[in-house]
Short mmCIF file of C-alpha atoms in Angstrom, two decimals:
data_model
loop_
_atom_site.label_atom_id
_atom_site.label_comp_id
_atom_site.label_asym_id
_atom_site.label_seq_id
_atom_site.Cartn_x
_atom_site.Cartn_y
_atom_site.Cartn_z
CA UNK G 124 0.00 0.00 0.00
CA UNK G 125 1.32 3.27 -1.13
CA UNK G 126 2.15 6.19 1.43
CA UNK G 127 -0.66 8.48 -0.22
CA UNK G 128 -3.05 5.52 -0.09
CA UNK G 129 -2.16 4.52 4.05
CA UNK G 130 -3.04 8.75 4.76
CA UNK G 131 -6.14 8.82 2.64
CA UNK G 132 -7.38 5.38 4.51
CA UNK G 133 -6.66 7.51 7.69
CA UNK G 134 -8.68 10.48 6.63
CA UNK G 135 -11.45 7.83 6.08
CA UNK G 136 -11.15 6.74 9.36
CA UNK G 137 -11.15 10.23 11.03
CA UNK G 138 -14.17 10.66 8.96
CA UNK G 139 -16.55 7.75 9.86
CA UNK G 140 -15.39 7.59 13.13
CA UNK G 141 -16.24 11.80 13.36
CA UNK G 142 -19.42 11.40 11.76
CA UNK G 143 -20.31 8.51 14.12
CA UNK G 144 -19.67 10.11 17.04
CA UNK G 145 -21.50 13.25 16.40
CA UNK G 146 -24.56 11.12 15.27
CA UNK G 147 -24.42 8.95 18.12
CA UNK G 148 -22.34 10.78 20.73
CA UNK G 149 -20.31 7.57 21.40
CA UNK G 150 -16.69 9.41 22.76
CA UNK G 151 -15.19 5.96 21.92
CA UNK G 152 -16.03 6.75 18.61
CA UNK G 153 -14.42 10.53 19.11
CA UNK G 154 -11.61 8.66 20.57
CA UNK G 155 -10.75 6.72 17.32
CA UNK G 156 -11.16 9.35 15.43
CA UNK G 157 -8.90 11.64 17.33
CA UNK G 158 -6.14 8.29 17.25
CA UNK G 159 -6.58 7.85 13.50
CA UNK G 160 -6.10 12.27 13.11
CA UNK G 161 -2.60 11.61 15.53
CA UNK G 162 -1.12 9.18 12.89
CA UNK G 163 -2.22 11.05 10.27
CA UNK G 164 -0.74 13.99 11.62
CA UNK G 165 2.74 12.33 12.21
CA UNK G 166 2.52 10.83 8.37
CA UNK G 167 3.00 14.50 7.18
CA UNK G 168 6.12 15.63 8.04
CA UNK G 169 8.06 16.95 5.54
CA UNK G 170 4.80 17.89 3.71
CA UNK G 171 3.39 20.89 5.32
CA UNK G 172 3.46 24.73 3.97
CA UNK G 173 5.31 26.98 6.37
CA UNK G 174 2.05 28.31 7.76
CA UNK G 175 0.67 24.59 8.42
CA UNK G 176 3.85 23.83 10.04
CA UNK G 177 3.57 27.28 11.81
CA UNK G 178 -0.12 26.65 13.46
CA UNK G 179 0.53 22.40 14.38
CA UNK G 180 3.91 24.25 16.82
CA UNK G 181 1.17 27.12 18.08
CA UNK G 182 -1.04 24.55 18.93
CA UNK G 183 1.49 22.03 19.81
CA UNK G 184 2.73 25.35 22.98
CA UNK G 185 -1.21 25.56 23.70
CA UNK G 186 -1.34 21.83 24.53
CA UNK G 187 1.48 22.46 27.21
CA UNK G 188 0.40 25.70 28.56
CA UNK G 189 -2.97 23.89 28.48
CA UNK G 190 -1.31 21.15 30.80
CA UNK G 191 0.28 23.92 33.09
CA UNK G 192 -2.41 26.10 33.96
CA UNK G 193 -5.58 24.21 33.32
CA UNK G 194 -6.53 22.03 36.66
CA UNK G 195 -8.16 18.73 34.67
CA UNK G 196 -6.57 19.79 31.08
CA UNK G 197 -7.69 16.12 29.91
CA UNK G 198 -11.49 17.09 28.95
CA UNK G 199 -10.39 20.11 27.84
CA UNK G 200 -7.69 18.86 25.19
CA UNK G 201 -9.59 15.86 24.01
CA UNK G 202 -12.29 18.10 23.39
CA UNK G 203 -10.42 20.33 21.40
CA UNK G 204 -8.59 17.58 19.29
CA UNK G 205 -12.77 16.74 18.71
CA UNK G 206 -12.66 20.38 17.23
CA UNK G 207 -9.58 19.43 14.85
CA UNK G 208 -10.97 16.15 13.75
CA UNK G 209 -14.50 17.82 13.35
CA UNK G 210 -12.97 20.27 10.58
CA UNK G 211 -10.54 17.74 9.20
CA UNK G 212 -14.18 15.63 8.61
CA UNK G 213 -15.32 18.48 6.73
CA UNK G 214 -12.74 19.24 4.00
CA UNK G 215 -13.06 15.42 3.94
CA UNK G 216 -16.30 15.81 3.17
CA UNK G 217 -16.19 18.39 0.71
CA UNK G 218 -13.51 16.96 -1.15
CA UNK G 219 -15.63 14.19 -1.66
CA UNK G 220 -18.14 16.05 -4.27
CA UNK G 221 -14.88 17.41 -6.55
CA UNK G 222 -14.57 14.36 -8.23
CA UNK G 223 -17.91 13.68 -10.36
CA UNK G 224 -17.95 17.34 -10.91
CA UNK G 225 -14.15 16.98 -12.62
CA UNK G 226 -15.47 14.02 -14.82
CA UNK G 227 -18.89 16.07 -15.72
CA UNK G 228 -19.52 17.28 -19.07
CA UNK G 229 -22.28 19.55 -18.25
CA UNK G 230 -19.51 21.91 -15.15
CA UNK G 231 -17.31 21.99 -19.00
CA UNK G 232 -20.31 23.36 -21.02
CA UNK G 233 -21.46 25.53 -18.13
CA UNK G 234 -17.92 27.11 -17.96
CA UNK G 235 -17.66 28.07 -21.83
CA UNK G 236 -21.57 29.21 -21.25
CA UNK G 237 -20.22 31.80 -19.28
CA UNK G 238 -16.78 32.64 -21.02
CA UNK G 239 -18.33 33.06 -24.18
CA UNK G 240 -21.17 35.78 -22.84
CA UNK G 241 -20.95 39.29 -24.19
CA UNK G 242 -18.96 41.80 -22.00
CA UNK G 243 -21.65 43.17 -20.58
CA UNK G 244 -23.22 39.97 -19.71
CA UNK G 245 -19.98 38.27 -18.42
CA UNK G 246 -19.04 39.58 -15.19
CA UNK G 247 -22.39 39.16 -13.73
CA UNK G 248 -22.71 35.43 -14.76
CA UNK G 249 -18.82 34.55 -14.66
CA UNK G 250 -19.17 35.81 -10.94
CA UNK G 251 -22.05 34.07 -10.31
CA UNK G 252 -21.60 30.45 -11.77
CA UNK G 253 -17.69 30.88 -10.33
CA UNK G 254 -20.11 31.60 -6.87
CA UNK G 255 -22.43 28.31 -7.70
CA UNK G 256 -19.31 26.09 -8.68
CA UNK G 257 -16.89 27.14 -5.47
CA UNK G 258 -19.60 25.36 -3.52
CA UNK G 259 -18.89 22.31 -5.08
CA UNK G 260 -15.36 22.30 -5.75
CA UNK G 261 -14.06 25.22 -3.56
CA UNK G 262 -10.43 26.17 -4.56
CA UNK G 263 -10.40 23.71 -7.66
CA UNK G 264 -13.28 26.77 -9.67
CA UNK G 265 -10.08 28.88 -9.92
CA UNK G 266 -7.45 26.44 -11.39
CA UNK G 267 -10.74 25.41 -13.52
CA UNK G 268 -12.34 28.69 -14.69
CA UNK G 269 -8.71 30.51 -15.17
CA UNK G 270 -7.62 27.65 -17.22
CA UNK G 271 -10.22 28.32 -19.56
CA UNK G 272 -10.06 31.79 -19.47
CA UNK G 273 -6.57 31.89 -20.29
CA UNK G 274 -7.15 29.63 -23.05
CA UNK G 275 -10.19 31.41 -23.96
CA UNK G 276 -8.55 34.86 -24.06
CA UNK G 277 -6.71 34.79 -27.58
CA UNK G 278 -4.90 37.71 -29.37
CA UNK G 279 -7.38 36.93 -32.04
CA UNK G 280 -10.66 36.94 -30.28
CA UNK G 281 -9.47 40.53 -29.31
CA UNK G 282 -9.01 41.37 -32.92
CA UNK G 283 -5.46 42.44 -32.32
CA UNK G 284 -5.90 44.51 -29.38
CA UNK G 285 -3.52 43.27 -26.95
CA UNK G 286 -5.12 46.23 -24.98
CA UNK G 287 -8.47 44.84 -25.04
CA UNK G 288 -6.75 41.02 -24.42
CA UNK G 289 -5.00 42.70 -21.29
CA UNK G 290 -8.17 44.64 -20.00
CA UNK G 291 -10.68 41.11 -20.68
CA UNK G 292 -8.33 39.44 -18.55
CA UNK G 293 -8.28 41.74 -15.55
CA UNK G 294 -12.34 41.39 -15.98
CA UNK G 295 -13.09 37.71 -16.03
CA UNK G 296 -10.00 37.00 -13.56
CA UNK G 297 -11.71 39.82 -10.93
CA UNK G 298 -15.34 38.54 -11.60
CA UNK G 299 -13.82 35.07 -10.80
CA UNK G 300 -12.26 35.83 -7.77
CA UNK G 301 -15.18 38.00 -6.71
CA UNK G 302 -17.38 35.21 -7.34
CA UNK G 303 -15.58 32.56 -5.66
CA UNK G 304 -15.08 34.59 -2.53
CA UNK G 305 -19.19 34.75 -1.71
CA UNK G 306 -19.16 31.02 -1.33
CA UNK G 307 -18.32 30.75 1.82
CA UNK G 308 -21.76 33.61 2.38
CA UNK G 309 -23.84 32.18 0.46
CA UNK G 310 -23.80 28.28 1.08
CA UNK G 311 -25.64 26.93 3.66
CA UNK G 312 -22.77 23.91 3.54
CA UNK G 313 -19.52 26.29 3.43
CA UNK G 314 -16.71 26.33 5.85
CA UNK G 315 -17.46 29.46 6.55
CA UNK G 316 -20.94 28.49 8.01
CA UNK G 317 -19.08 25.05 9.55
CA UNK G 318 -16.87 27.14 11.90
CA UNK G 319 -19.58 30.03 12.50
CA UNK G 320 -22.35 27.34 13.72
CA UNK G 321 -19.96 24.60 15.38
CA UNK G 322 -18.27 27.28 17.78
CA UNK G 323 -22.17 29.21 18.09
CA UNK G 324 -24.83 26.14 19.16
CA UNK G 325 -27.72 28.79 19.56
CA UNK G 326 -27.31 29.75 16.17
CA UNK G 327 -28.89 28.95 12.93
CA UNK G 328 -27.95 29.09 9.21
CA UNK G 329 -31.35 31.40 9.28
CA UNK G 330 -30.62 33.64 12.04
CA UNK G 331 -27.31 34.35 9.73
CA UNK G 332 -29.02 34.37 6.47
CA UNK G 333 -30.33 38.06 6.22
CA UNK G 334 -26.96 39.44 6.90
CA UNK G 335 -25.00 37.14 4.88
CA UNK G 336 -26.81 37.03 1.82
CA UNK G 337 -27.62 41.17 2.08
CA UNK G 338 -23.85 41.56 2.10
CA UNK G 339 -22.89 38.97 -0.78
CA UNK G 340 -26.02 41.37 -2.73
CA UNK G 341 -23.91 44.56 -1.65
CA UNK G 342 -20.33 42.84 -2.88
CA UNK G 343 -21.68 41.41 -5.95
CA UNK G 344 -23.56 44.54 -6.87
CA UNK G 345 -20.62 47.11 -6.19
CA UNK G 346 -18.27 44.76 -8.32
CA UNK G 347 -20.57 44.63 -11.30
CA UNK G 348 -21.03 48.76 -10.57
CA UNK G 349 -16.72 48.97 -10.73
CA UNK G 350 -16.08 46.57 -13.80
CA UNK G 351 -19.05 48.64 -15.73
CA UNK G 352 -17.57 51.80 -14.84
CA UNK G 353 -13.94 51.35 -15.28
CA UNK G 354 -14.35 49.37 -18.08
CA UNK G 355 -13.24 49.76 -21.02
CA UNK G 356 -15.63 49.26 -23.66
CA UNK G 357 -13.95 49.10 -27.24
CA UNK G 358 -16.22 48.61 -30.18
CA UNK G 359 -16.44 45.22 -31.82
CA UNK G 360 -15.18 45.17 -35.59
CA UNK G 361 -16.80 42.11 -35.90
CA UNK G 362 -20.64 40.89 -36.10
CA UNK G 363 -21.66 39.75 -32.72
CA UNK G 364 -21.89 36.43 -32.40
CA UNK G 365 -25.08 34.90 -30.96
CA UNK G 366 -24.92 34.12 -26.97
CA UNK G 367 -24.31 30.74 -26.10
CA UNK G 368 -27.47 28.90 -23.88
CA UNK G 369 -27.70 29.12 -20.46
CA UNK G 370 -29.53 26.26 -20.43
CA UNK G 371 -26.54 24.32 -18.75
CA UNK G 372 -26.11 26.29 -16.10
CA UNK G 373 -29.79 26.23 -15.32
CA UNK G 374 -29.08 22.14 -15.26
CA UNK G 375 -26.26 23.12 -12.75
CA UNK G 376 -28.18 25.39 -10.15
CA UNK G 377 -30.75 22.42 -9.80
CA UNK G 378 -28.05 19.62 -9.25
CA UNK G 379 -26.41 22.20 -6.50
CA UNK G 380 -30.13 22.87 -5.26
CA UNK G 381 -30.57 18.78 -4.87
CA UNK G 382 -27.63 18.78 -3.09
CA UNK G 383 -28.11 21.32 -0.50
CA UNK G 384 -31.80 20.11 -0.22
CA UNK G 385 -30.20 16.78 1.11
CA UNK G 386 -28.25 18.42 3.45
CA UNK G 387 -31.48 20.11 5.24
CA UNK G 388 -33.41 17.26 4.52
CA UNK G 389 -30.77 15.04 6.63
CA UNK G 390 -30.47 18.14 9.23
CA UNK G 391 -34.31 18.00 9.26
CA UNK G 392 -35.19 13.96 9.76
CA UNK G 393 -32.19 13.11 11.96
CA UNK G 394 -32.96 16.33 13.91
CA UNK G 395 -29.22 17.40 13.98
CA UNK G 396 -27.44 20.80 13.55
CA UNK G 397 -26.69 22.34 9.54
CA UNK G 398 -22.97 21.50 9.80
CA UNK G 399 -23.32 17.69 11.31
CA UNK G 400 -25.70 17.18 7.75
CA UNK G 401 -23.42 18.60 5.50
CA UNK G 402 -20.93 16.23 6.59
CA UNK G 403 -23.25 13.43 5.23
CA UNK G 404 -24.98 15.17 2.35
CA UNK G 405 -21.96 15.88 0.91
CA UNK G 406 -20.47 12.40 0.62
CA UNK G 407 -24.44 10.88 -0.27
CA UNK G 408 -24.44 13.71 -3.17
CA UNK G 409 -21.04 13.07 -4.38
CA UNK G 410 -21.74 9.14 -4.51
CA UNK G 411 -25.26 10.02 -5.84
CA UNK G 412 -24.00 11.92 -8.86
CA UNK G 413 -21.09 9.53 -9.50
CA UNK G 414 -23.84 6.61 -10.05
CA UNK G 415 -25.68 8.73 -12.21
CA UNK G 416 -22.78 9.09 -14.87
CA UNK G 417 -22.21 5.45 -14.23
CA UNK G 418 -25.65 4.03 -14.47
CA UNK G 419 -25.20 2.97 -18.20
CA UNK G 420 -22.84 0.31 -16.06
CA UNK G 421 -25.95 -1.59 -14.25
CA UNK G 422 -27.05 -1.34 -10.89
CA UNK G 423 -27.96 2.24 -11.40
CA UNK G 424 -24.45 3.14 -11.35
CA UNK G 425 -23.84 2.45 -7.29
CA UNK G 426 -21.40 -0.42 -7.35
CA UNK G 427 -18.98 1.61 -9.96
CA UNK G 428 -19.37 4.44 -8.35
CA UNK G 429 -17.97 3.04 -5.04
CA UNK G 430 -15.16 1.56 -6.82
CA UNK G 431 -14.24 4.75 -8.60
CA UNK G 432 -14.39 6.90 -5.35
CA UNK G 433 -12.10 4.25 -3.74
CA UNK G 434 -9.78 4.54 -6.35
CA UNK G 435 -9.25 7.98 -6.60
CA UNK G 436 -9.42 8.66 -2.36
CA UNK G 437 -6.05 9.52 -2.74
CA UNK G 438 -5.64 11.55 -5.67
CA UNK G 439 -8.69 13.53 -4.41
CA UNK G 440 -7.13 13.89 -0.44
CA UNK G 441 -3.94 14.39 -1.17
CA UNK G 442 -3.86 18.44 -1.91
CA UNK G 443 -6.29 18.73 0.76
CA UNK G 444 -3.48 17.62 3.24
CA UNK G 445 -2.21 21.75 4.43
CA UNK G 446 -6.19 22.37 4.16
CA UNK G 447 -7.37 19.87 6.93
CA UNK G 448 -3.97 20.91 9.15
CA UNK G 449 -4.84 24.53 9.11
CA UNK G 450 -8.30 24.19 9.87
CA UNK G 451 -8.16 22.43 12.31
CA UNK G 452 -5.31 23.57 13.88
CA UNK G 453 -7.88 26.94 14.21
CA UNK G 454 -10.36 25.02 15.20
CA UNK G 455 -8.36 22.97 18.10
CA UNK G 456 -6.45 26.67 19.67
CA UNK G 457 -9.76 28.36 18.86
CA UNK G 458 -11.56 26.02 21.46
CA UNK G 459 -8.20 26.22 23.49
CA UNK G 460 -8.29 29.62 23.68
CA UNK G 461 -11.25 30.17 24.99
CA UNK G 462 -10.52 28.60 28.37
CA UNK G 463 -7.22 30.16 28.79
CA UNK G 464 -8.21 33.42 28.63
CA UNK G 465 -11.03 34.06 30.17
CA UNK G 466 -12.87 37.46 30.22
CA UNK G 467 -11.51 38.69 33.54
CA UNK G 468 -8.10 38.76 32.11
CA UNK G 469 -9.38 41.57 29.05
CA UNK G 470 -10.39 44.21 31.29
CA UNK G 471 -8.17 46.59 29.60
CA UNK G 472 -9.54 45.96 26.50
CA UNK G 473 -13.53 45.99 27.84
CA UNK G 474 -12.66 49.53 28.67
CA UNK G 475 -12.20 50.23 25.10
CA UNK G 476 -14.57 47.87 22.98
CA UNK G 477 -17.42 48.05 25.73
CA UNK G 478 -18.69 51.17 24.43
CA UNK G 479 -18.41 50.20 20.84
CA UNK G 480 -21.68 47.99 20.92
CA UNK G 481 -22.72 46.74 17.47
CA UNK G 482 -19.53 48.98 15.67
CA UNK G 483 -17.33 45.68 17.00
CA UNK G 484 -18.53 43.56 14.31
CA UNK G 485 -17.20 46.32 11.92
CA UNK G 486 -13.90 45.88 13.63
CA UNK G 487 -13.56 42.14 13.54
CA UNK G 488 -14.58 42.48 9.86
CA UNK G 489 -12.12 44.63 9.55
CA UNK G 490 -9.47 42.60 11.88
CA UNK G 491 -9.56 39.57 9.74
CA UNK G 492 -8.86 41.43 6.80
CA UNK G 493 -5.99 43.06 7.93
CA UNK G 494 -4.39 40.03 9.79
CA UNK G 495 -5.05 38.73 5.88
CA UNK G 496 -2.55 41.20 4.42
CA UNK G 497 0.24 40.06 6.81
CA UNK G 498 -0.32 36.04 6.29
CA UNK G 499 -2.50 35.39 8.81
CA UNK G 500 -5.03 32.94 7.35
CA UNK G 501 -8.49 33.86 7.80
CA UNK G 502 -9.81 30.14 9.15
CA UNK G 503 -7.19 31.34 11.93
CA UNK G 504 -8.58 34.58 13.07
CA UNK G 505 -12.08 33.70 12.20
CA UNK G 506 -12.25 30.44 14.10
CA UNK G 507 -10.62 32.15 17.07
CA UNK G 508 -13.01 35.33 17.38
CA UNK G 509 -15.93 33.22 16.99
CA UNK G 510 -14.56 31.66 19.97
CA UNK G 511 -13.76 34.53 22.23
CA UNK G 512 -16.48 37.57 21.00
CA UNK G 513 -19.74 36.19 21.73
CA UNK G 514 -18.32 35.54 25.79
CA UNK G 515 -17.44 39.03 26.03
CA UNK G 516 -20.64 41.29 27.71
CA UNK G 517 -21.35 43.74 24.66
CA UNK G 518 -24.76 45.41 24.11
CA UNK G 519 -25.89 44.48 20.48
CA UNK G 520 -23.38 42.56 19.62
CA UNK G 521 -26.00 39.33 18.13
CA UNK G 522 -24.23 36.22 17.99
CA UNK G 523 -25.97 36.39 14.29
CA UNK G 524 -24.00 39.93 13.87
CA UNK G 525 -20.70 38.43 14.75
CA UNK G 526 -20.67 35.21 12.68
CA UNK G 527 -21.87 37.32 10.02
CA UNK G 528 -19.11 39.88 9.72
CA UNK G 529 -16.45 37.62 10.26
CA UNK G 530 -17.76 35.68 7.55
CA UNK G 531 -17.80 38.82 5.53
CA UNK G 532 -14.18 39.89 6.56
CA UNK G 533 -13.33 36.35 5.18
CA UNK G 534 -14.77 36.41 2.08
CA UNK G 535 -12.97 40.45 1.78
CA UNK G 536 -10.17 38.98 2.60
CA UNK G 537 -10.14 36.32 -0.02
CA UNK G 538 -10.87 39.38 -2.55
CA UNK G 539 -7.52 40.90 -1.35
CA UNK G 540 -5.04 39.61 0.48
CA UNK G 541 -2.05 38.99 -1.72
CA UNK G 542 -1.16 35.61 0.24
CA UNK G 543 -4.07 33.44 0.34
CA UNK G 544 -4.13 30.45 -2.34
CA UNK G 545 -6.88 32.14 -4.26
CA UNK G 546 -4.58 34.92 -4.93
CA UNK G 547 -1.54 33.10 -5.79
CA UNK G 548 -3.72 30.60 -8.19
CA UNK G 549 -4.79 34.12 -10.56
CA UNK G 550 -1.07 34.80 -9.93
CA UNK G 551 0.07 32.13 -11.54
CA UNK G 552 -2.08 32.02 -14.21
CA UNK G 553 -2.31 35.78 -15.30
CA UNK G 554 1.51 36.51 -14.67
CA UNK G 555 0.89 39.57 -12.59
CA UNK G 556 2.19 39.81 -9.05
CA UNK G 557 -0.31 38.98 -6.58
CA UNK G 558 -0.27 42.30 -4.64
CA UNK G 559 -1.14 43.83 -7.87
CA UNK G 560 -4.48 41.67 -8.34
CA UNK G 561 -5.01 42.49 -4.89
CA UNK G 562 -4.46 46.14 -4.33
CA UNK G 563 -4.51 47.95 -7.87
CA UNK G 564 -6.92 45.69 -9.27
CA UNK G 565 -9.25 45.39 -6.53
CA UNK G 566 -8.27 48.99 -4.97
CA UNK G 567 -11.80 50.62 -6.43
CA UNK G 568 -13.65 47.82 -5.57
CA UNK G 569 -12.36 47.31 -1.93
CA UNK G 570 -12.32 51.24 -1.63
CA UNK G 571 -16.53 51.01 -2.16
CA UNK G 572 -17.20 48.12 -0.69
CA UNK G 573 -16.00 48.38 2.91
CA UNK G 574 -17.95 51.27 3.95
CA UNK G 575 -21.55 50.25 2.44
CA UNK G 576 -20.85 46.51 4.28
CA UNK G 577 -19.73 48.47 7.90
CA UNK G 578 -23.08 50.83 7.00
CA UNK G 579 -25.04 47.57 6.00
CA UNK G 580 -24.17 46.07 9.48
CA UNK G 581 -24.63 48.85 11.35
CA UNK G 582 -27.48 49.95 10.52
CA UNK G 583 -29.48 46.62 9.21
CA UNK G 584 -33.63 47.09 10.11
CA UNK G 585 -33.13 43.44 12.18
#
């Protein structure tokens, strides 16, 4: 058995035994799962980005200042190593649905639907379907969509004009990004939502959906507003060509809409929380829609479908190795965290944020931005505010407000930080320097968008 194939059998294990135990509440369950995540831990040195590397030695010092000052630490860090196999599950999870849409023929027609659109048509539904398909296959829309864009993006279907070449790639490559960034608001099965609802119980995905979705209308509205504006507009020499269908992206929005109907149908019969469903609507959808391009095979697809997923486990787990680490790394200090440091010990900082009331939600949007610019993944800083804002005593500050702007910081973030993955991916496909993208590029955008999303939260009628 190969080395890729022992740490994808792991994963697998972390998984079931995860998903078991939060069905079931069985801790032996937990246990195994926490076990398997150890070993698979270990397996990956040597494989780790700096930052990954970075967080498992943060949370590595927790674990013994955990030890030192906590009375019974025991609870306490097998709790949290729940936290880190919880997230780990869901990137599992996730993963899971990125292989039938790779092998589909209708995400490749819905992708030159949307290239092909005339400019004034093409940032709205190249930000949009970029929005539908990061659901799906998160990260893997960029290297996706930018491959065909590049390819797309010809000296001669600009007529010549390296100008226009240059300026349609700045468009599609910012409507892209744009688009992939609202994911995490608007799915009800996104990480963002995962970390927002695991670390808030009294929350729901409804109680979040008002601000969320309002604020993915204000970014995607303001972006459309800055591409028409800044343009440019150059005159085609050429007879317009008729607009390819839609049609398959229609197809697409109702195999997404199946899927996420699944995951509140599961929430709904087995009476358990929005994240705890996605973990098992995801895996049922992906298996689901790999039988259905199998079932010319017999057996309406199922039994090839198993043996394909089993097959490629490891291809589709491997990249997803630095993902799982830094989530749950988050995930494991954010829970840490929060017991050593309690409130007494920020009365310094009461003083200042006490009077703030609902305006702190602008500044942890804000925070996780910033900590963005600097390296500071936002999973990190989101997963550990989520922990430690809703214990501190502030008047109108909503649990529902502070999931939602941190949400919103992460998806600005995304949209501008020169050193997340997103960022680099254009980078490498464009040839322009990440901080470019990031802050020329985006500088308009990020320069109208900030203020109507702190007014938005501010002064929301709920």
């Amino acid at each position: 058995m190969t080395a890729a194939r022992q740490r994808a059998g792991l994963l697998a294990l972390v998984t079931l035994a995860t998903l078991g135990h939060l069905v079931t509440g069985s801790t032996v369950l937990q246990g195994v799962g926490v076990l398997a995540l150890a070993v698979y831990l270990v397996s990956l040195r040597g494989r780790l980005t700096p930052m990954a590397r970075g967080l498992l030695i943060v949370a590595v010092v927790s674990t013994l200042v955990a030890l030192w000052r906590v009375e019974a630490p025991g609870r306490l860090l097998f709790e949290a190593a729940g936290r880190f196999a919880f997230f780990a599950t869901f990137v599992v999870a996730l993963s899971l649905l990125r292989l039938p849409a790779y092998r589909s023929r209708l995400v490749r027609r819905c992708g030159r639907a949307m290239l092909l659109q005339p400019p004034g048509r093409r940032y709205p539904i190249l930000s949009i379907g970029s929005a539908l398909f990061g659901i799906i296959l998160n990260i893997g829309v960029l290297n996706l969509f930018a491959g065909m864009i590049e390819k797309s993006n010809t000296l001669a279907a600009a007529q010549g004009r390296a100008w226009v070449q240059r300026a349609r790639q700045r468009r599609m490559m910012l409507a892209l990004l744009r688009g992939f960034s609202l994911a995490p608001l608007i799915s009800p099965m996104g990480i963002g939502v995962a970390v927002v609802l695991s670390n808030l119980p009294e929350l729901r995905w409804l109680d979040l959906a008002p601000y969320v979705i309002g604020a993915a209308l204000v970014i995607f509205l303001v972006g459309w507003g800055i591409d028409h504006l800044t343009g440019p507009h150059p005159a085609n020499r050429k007879a317009t060509l008729p607009a390819p269908s839609l049609v398959p992206l229609g197809l697409f929005c109702l195999l997404l809409l199946g899927i996420v109907s699944l995951v509140f149908l599961l929430a709904w019969a087995l009476q358990v929380r929005l994240p705890i469903a996605a973990l098992m609507g995801a895996p049922l959808g992906a298996i689901t829609w790999l039988a259905w391009q199998r079932r010319h095979l017999g057996m309406l697809g199922t039994p090839a479908a198993l043996v394909s997923l089993h097959r490629q486990l490891p291809w589709l787990l491997a990249p997803s190795a630095n993902e799982v680490v830094v989530l749950g790394a988050a995930g494991y200090l954010g829970h840490l965290c929060v017991a050593l440091f309690p409130i007494s010990s920020l009365g310094p900082l009461m003083v200042i944020v006490e009077p703030l009331g609902a305006a702190n939600a602008v500044l942890a949007m804000l925070l996780v931005v910033g900590l963005a610019q600097v390296g500071i993944n936002p999973i990190v800083t989101v997963t550990l505010l989520v922990g430690l804002l809703p214990t501190l005593p502030i008047e109108g500050l909503s649990p529902a407000l502070i999931g939602a702007s941190l949400m919103v910081g992460w998806a600005l973030a995304l949209m501008s930080s020169p050193m997340t993955a997103s960022m680099l991916i254009l980078s490498r496909f464009t040839g322009v320097a990440s901080t470019r993208i990031g802050y020329r590029w985006n500088a308009r955008f990020l320069l109208a968008c900030i203020p109507l999303l702190a007014g938005w939260f501010l002064f929301a009628p709920w």
